[in-house]
PDB file of C-alpha atoms in Angstrom:
ATOM      1  CA  MET A   1      26.708 -49.718 -22.950  1.00  0.00           C
ATOM      2  CA  PHE A   2      28.679 -46.939 -21.330  1.00  0.00           C
ATOM      3  CA  ASN A   3      27.131 -44.478 -23.730  1.00  0.00           C
ATOM      4  CA  LYS A   4      23.600 -45.467 -22.403  1.00  0.00           C
ATOM      5  CA  MET A   5      24.382 -45.068 -18.853  1.00  0.00           C
ATOM      6  CA  PHE A   6      25.907 -41.892 -19.497  1.00  0.00           C
ATOM      7  CA  CYS A   7      22.948 -40.625 -21.244  1.00  0.00           C
ATOM      8  CA  GLY A   8      20.428 -41.840 -18.585  1.00  0.00           C
ATOM      9  CA  PHE A   9      22.806 -40.142 -16.126  1.00  0.00           C
ATOM     10  CA  SER A  10      22.704 -36.955 -17.971  1.00  0.00           C
ATOM     11  CA  ALA A  11      19.224 -36.826 -18.512  1.00  0.00           C
ATOM     12  CA  PHE A  12      18.581 -37.555 -14.753  1.00  0.00           C
ATOM     13  CA  MET A  13      21.033 -34.543 -13.727  1.00  0.00           C
ATOM     14  CA  PHE A  14      19.339 -32.296 -16.039  1.00  0.00           C
ATOM     15  CA  MET A  15      16.225 -32.923 -14.611  1.00  0.00           C
ATOM     16  CA  LEU A  16      17.643 -32.447 -11.037  1.00  0.00           C
ATOM     17  CA  ILE A  17      18.719 -29.307 -11.772  1.00  0.00           C
ATOM     18  CA  PHE A  18      15.574 -28.158 -13.866  1.00  0.00           C
ATOM     19  CA  ASN A  19      13.609 -28.906 -10.859  1.00  0.00           C
ATOM     20  CA  SER A  20      15.818 -27.175  -8.377  1.00  0.00           C
ATOM     21  CA  CYS A  21      15.405 -23.842 -10.572  1.00  0.00           C
ATOM     22  CA  LYS A  22      11.904 -23.854 -10.639  1.00  0.00           C
ATOM     23  CA  LYS A  23      10.154 -21.687  -8.321  1.00  0.00           C
ATOM     24  CA  ASP A  24       6.742 -22.416  -6.783  1.00  0.00           C
ATOM     25  CA  PRO A  25       4.356 -19.777  -7.909  1.00  0.00           C
ATOM     26  CA  GLN A  26       3.618 -17.207  -4.901  1.00  0.00           C
ATOM     27  CA  SER A  27       0.438 -15.490  -5.100  1.00  0.00           C
ATOM     28  CA  THR A  28       0.848 -11.721  -4.359  1.00  0.00           C
ATOM     29  CA  PRO A  29      -1.337 -10.827  -1.804  1.00  0.00           C
ATOM     30  CA  VAL A  30      -3.989  -8.288  -3.051  1.00  0.00           C
ATOM     31  CA  VAL A  31      -4.756  -5.361  -0.830  1.00  0.00           C
ATOM     32  CA  PRO A  32      -7.921  -4.097  -1.172  1.00  0.00           C
ATOM     33  CA  LEU A  33      -8.337  -0.377  -2.135  1.00  0.00           C
ATOM     34  CA  PRO A  34     -10.499   1.892   0.387  1.00  0.00           C
ATOM     35  CA  ALA A  35     -13.968   2.516  -0.036  1.00  0.00           C
ATOM     36  CA  MET A  36     -14.270   5.997  -1.575  1.00  0.00           C
ATOM     37  CA  GLU A  37     -17.117   8.568  -1.861  1.00  0.00           C
ATOM     38  CA  TYR A  38     -17.350   9.650  -5.439  1.00  0.00           C
ATOM     39  CA  PHE A  39     -18.835  13.260  -6.916  1.00  0.00           C
ATOM     40  CA  ASP A  40     -20.007  13.599 -10.540  1.00  0.00           C
ATOM     41  CA  LEU A  41     -18.931  17.159 -11.695  1.00  0.00           C
ATOM     42  CA  ASN A  42     -20.675  16.438 -14.687  1.00  0.00           C
ATOM     43  CA  ASP A  43     -17.836  17.827 -17.046  1.00  0.00           C
ATOM     44  CA  ARG A  44     -18.289  21.126 -15.146  1.00  0.00           C
ATOM     45  CA  ALA A  45     -16.324  23.993 -17.637  1.00  0.00           C
ATOM     46  CA  ILE A  46     -14.398  26.679 -15.728  1.00  0.00           C
ATOM     47  CA  SER A  47     -13.427  29.391 -18.140  1.00  0.00           C
ATOM     48  CA  GLU A  48     -13.320  33.440 -18.435  1.00  0.00           C
ATOM     49  CA  ASN A  49     -16.848  33.525 -18.965  1.00  0.00           C
ATOM     50  CA  THR A  50     -18.276  31.143 -16.402  1.00  0.00           C
ATOM     51  CA  ALA A  51     -18.452  31.201 -12.631  1.00  0.00           C
ATOM     52  CA  GLY A  52     -16.074  29.642 -10.506  1.00  0.00           C
ATOM     53  CA  PHE A  53     -17.127  26.192  -8.815  1.00  0.00           C
ATOM     54  CA  LEU A  54     -17.000  25.045  -5.027  1.00  0.00           C
ATOM     55  CA  LEU A  55     -16.805  21.529  -3.866  1.00  0.00           C
ATOM     56  CA  ASP A  56     -17.630  20.581  -0.298  1.00  0.00           C
ATOM     57  CA  VAL A  57     -15.980  16.985  -0.097  1.00  0.00           C
ATOM     58  CA  ASN A  58     -16.455  16.044   3.465  1.00  0.00           C
ATOM     59  CA  HIS A  59     -20.255  17.494   3.901  1.00  0.00           C
ATOM     60  CA  ASP A  60     -19.567  19.759   6.395  1.00  0.00           C
ATOM     61  CA  GLY A  61     -21.189  22.930   4.892  1.00  0.00           C
ATOM     62  CA  ARG A  62     -17.822  24.392   4.169  1.00  0.00           C
ATOM     63  CA  ASN A  63     -16.294  25.090   0.507  1.00  0.00           C
ATOM     64  CA  ASP A  64     -13.091  22.905   0.545  1.00  0.00           C
ATOM     65  CA  LEU A  65     -11.727  23.200  -3.050  1.00  0.00           C
ATOM     66  CA  ALA A  66     -12.496  26.325  -5.256  1.00  0.00           C
ATOM     67  CA  PHE A  67     -11.775  26.359  -8.856  1.00  0.00           C
ATOM     68  CA  SER A  68     -11.872  29.751 -10.610  1.00  0.00           C
ATOM     69  CA  THR A  69     -10.055  32.300 -13.175  1.00  0.00           C
ATOM     70  CA  LEU A  70      -8.297  35.229 -12.767  1.00  0.00           C
ATOM     71  CA  LEU A  71      -7.550  37.924 -15.287  1.00  0.00           C
ATOM     72  CA  VAL A  72      -4.127  39.507 -14.619  1.00  0.00           C
ATOM     73  CA  GLY A  73      -2.855  42.799 -16.192  1.00  0.00           C
ATOM     74  CA  ASP A  74       0.907  43.091 -16.298  1.00  0.00           C
ATOM     75  CA  PRO A  75       1.745  46.550 -17.760  1.00  0.00           C
ATOM     76  CA  ILE A  76       5.572  45.985 -17.568  1.00  0.00           C
ATOM     77  CA  ASN A  77       5.647  43.173 -19.789  1.00  0.00           C
ATOM     78  CA  GLN A  78       2.597  44.479 -22.030  1.00  0.00           C
ATOM     79  CA  VAL A  79       0.626  41.150 -21.667  1.00  0.00           C
ATOM     80  CA  ASP A  80      -2.963  39.735 -20.109  1.00  0.00           C
ATOM     81  CA  LYS A  81      -2.787  36.712 -18.274  1.00  0.00           C
ATOM     82  CA  LEU A  82      -5.908  34.731 -17.723  1.00  0.00           C
ATOM     83  CA  GLN A  83      -5.076  32.050 -14.965  1.00  0.00           C
ATOM     84  CA  PHE A  84      -6.872  29.190 -14.116  1.00  0.00           C
ATOM     85  CA  LEU A  85      -6.589  28.282 -10.402  1.00  0.00           C
ATOM     86  CA  ILE A  86      -7.349  26.020  -7.629  1.00  0.00           C
ATOM     87  CA  GLY A  87      -7.412  26.772  -3.895  1.00  0.00           C
ATOM     88  CA  SER A  88      -7.822  24.998  -0.735  1.00  0.00           C
ATOM     89  CA  ASN A  89      -9.451  26.062   2.648  1.00  0.00           C
ATOM     90  CA  ILE A  90      -8.379  25.199   6.210  1.00  0.00           C
ATOM     91  CA  ALA A  91      -7.378  21.686   6.896  1.00  0.00           C
ATOM     92  CA  ILE A  92      -7.277  20.937   2.952  1.00  0.00           C
ATOM     93  CA  ASN A  93      -4.314  19.990   1.807  1.00  0.00           C
ATOM     94  CA  LEU A  94      -2.801  20.233  -1.663  1.00  0.00           C
ATOM     95  CA  PRO A  95       0.592  18.772  -2.843  1.00  0.00           C
ATOM     96  CA  VAL A  96       2.875  21.547  -4.129  1.00  0.00           C
ATOM     97  CA  ASN A  97       6.408  21.731  -5.326  1.00  0.00           C
ATOM     98  CA  ASN A  98       9.044  24.700  -5.130  1.00  0.00           C
ATOM     99  CA  ASN A  99       7.681  25.982  -8.492  1.00  0.00           C
ATOM    100  CA  GLU A 100       3.969  26.405  -6.954  1.00  0.00           C
ATOM    101  CA  GLU A 101       2.836  23.512  -9.110  1.00  0.00           C
ATOM    102  CA  VAL A 102       0.576  20.435  -8.108  1.00  0.00           C
ATOM    103  CA  PRO A 103       1.084  16.991  -9.831  1.00  0.00           C
ATOM    104  CA  VAL A 104      -0.425  15.958 -12.987  1.00  0.00           C
ATOM    105  CA  MET A 105      -1.417  12.046 -11.881  1.00  0.00           C
ATOM    106  CA  ASN A 106      -2.197   9.340 -14.317  1.00  0.00           C
ATOM    107  CA  SER A 107      -5.092   6.870 -13.643  1.00  0.00           C
ATOM    108  CA  GLY A 108      -3.707   4.112 -11.051  1.00  0.00           C
ATOM    109  CA  ALA A 109      -0.896   6.557  -9.551  1.00  0.00           C
ATOM    110  CA  THR A 110      -0.596   6.155  -5.822  1.00  0.00           C
ATOM    111  CA  ILE A 111      -1.453   9.062  -3.661  1.00  0.00           C
ATOM    112  CA  PRO A 112       0.629   8.976  -0.647  1.00  0.00           C
ATOM    113  CA  LEU A 113      -0.448  10.202   2.962  1.00  0.00           C
ATOM    114  CA  GLY A 114       3.194  12.106   3.173  1.00  0.00           C
ATOM    115  CA  ASN A 115       5.380  14.235   1.005  1.00  0.00           C
ATOM    116  CA  PHE A 116       6.202  12.577  -2.228  1.00  0.00           C
ATOM    117  CA  ASP A 117       8.524  13.382  -5.423  1.00  0.00           C
ATOM    118  CA  GLY A 118       9.290  16.951  -4.728  1.00  0.00           C
ATOM    119  CA  TYR A 119       5.801  17.763  -3.578  1.00  0.00           C
ATOM    120  CA  ARG A 120       4.581  18.681  -0.120  1.00  0.00           C
ATOM    121  CA  TRP A 121       1.294  18.858   1.556  1.00  0.00           C
ATOM    122  CA  PHE A 122       0.224  22.525   2.455  1.00  0.00           C
ATOM    123  CA  GLU A 123      -3.195  23.855   3.535  1.00  0.00           C
ATOM    124  CA  LEU A 124      -4.882  27.256   2.447  1.00  0.00           C
ATOM    125  CA  SER A 125      -3.084  26.888  -1.158  1.00  0.00           C
ATOM    126  CA  SER A 126      -3.790  28.897  -4.070  1.00  0.00           C
ATOM    127  CA  VAL A 127      -2.192  27.147  -7.107  1.00  0.00           C
ATOM    128  CA  MET A 128      -2.071  27.932 -10.784  1.00  0.00           C
ATOM    129  CA  LEU A 129      -3.134  25.342 -13.066  1.00  0.00           C
ATOM    130  CA  VAL A 130      -2.578  26.731 -16.498  1.00  0.00           C
ATOM    131  CA  GLN A 131      -2.500  30.438 -17.939  1.00  0.00           C
ATOM    132  CA  LYS A 132      -3.180  32.131 -21.374  1.00  0.00           C
ATOM    133  CA  ILE A 133      -0.881  34.795 -21.983  1.00  0.00           C
ATOM    134  CA  THR A 134      -1.925  37.374 -24.740  1.00  0.00           C
ATOM    135  CA  SER A 135       0.386  40.115 -25.618  1.00  0.00           C
ATOM    136  CA  PHE A 136      -0.067  43.095 -27.850  1.00  0.00           C
ATOM    137  CA  THR A 137       2.275  42.013 -30.389  1.00  0.00           C
ATOM    138  CA  GLU A 138       2.491  38.168 -30.380  1.00  0.00           C
ATOM    139  CA  PRO A 139      -0.151  35.437 -30.806  1.00  0.00           C
ATOM    140  CA  PRO A 140      -1.331  34.157 -27.300  1.00  0.00           C
ATOM    141  CA  VAL A 141       0.484  31.547 -25.601  1.00  0.00           C
ATOM    142  CA  TRP A 142      -0.563  28.557 -23.003  1.00  0.00           C
ATOM    143  CA  GLU A 143       1.670  27.512 -20.296  1.00  0.00           C
ATOM    144  CA  GLY A 144       1.545  25.696 -17.010  1.00  0.00           C
ATOM    145  CA  HIS A 145       1.738  22.228 -15.496  1.00  0.00           C
ATOM    146  CA  TRP A 146      -1.689  21.421 -16.558  1.00  0.00           C
ATOM    147  CA  LYS A 147      -1.503  22.698 -20.364  1.00  0.00           C
ATOM    148  CA  ASN A 148      -1.690  19.334 -21.890  1.00  0.00           C
ATOM    149  CA  ALA A 149      -3.745  17.165 -19.157  1.00  0.00           C
ATOM    150  CA  ILE A 150      -6.641  15.411 -20.894  1.00  0.00           C
ATOM    151  CA  HIS A 151      -8.239  13.148 -17.982  1.00  0.00           C
ATOM    152  CA  LYS A 152      -5.572  13.435 -15.333  1.00  0.00           C
ATOM    153  CA  PHE A 153      -5.757  13.428 -11.591  1.00  0.00           C
ATOM    154  CA  LEU A 154      -5.437  16.201  -9.070  1.00  0.00           C
ATOM    155  CA  PRO A 155      -4.755  14.591  -5.585  1.00  0.00           C
ATOM    156  CA  PHE A 156      -5.790  16.366  -2.420  1.00  0.00           C
ATOM    157  CA  GLN A 157      -6.229  15.477   1.419  1.00  0.00           C
ATOM    158  CA  VAL A 158      -8.678  16.562   4.203  1.00  0.00           C
ATOM    159  CA  ALA A 159      -7.430  16.736   7.677  1.00  0.00           C
ATOM    160  CA  ASP A 160     -10.089  16.024  10.339  1.00  0.00           C
ATOM    161  CA  SER A 161      -9.326  14.989  13.879  1.00  0.00           C
ATOM    162  CA  GLY A 162      -5.636  14.158  13.401  1.00  0.00           C
ATOM    163  CA  LYS A 163      -6.574  11.647  10.811  1.00  0.00           C
ATOM    164  CA  LEU A 164      -6.075  12.140   7.062  1.00  0.00           C
ATOM    165  CA  TYR A 165      -8.270  11.369   4.230  1.00  0.00           C
ATOM    166  CA  ASN A 166      -6.931  11.407   0.394  1.00  0.00           C
ATOM    167  CA  GLY A 167      -9.083  12.358  -2.870  1.00  0.00           C
ATOM    168  CA  TRP A 168      -8.663  13.173  -6.372  1.00  0.00           C
ATOM    169  CA  VAL A 169     -10.472  15.484  -8.739  1.00  0.00           C
ATOM    170  CA  GLU A 170     -10.388  14.551 -12.446  1.00  0.00           C
ATOM    171  CA  ILE A 171      -9.538  17.371 -14.716  1.00  0.00           C
ATOM    172  CA  SER A 172      -8.937  17.926 -18.465  1.00  0.00           C
ATOM    173  CA  SER A 173      -7.510  21.141 -20.132  1.00  0.00           C
ATOM    174  CA  ASP A 174      -9.473  22.296 -23.339  1.00  0.00           C
ATOM    175  CA  ILE A 175      -7.054  24.760 -24.834  1.00  0.00           C
ATOM    176  CA  ALA A 176      -8.898  25.207 -27.886  1.00  0.00           C
ATOM    177  CA  GLY A 177     -11.804  25.848 -25.928  1.00  0.00           C
ATOM    178  CA  GLU A 178      -9.932  28.340 -23.307  1.00  0.00           C
ATOM    179  CA  LYS A 179     -11.600  26.063 -20.449  1.00  0.00           C
ATOM    180  CA  MET A 180     -10.639  23.416 -18.090  1.00  0.00           C
ATOM    181  CA  LEU A 181     -13.323  20.603 -17.400  1.00  0.00           C
ATOM    182  CA  LEU A 182     -14.183  18.891 -14.083  1.00  0.00           C
ATOM    183  CA  HIS A 183     -15.294  15.503 -14.338  1.00  0.00           C
ATOM    184  CA  LYS A 184     -15.181  13.466 -11.301  1.00  0.00           C
ATOM    185  CA  ALA A 185     -13.824  13.814  -7.604  1.00  0.00           C
ATOM    186  CA  ALA A 186     -13.629  10.944  -4.966  1.00  0.00           C
ATOM    187  CA  LEU A 187     -12.580  11.090  -1.177  1.00  0.00           C
ATOM    188  CA  SER A 188     -11.780   7.830   0.945  1.00  0.00           C
ATOM    189  CA  LYS A 189     -13.911   7.057   3.468  1.00  0.00           C
ATOM    190  CA  GLU A 190     -11.171   5.423   5.440  1.00  0.00           C
ATOM    191  CA  PRO A 191      -8.598   7.291   7.220  1.00  0.00           C
ATOM    192  CA  ASN A 192      -4.869   7.510   6.967  1.00  0.00           C
ATOM    193  CA  ALA A 193      -5.233   5.107   3.746  1.00  0.00           C
ATOM    194  CA  ILE A 194      -3.177   5.338   0.618  1.00  0.00           C
ATOM    195  CA  ILE A 195      -5.361   5.332  -2.591  1.00  0.00           C
ATOM    196  CA  GLN A 196      -4.814   5.267  -6.115  1.00  0.00           C
ATOM    197  CA  ALA A 197      -5.862   8.064  -8.606  1.00  0.00           C
ATOM    198  CA  GLY A 198      -9.266   7.338 -10.457  1.00  0.00           C
ATOM    199  CA  TYR A 199     -10.126   4.445  -8.424  1.00  0.00           C
TER     200      TYR A 199
END
């Protein structure tokens, strides 16, 4: 009799503890992404043998972002450098770190309004993404923050009347083809909104 009562009491206590530890499922509020304007760049190739590419993202008739190449001779080190560059105009910001690099972002990465992870937003920037170094004595070497980028995202920001509009450009580096490919771009339609790369 005592064993039956003890077992019943133990089962009752177990149920009490189990139920007290069970948490009610809390639904995480879903924050809607801001409305975006998208630009299909049609896998535009940037190479030594093609013209650069200019992009007006806010439709003010002024080129905001410039993609280009630059051939630089270095007679001291006896090398030539084929550089792939991005430049931004007045009121167009790029996040740049102390090494003069822009971030290589994955799809879904957050693009904040303020400085982040060692990157600071600067207007009128010119940044080398990747470069080919050709020596008279050694095989060509590729270097740069974007050397291995395949469908990665470069963030930018438009400043207009005290408001900030974040955007991104989707880029791939084709080292074998000695070119960079511009896939898509997007710009938030909503001011001061945090966005996600690729969305």
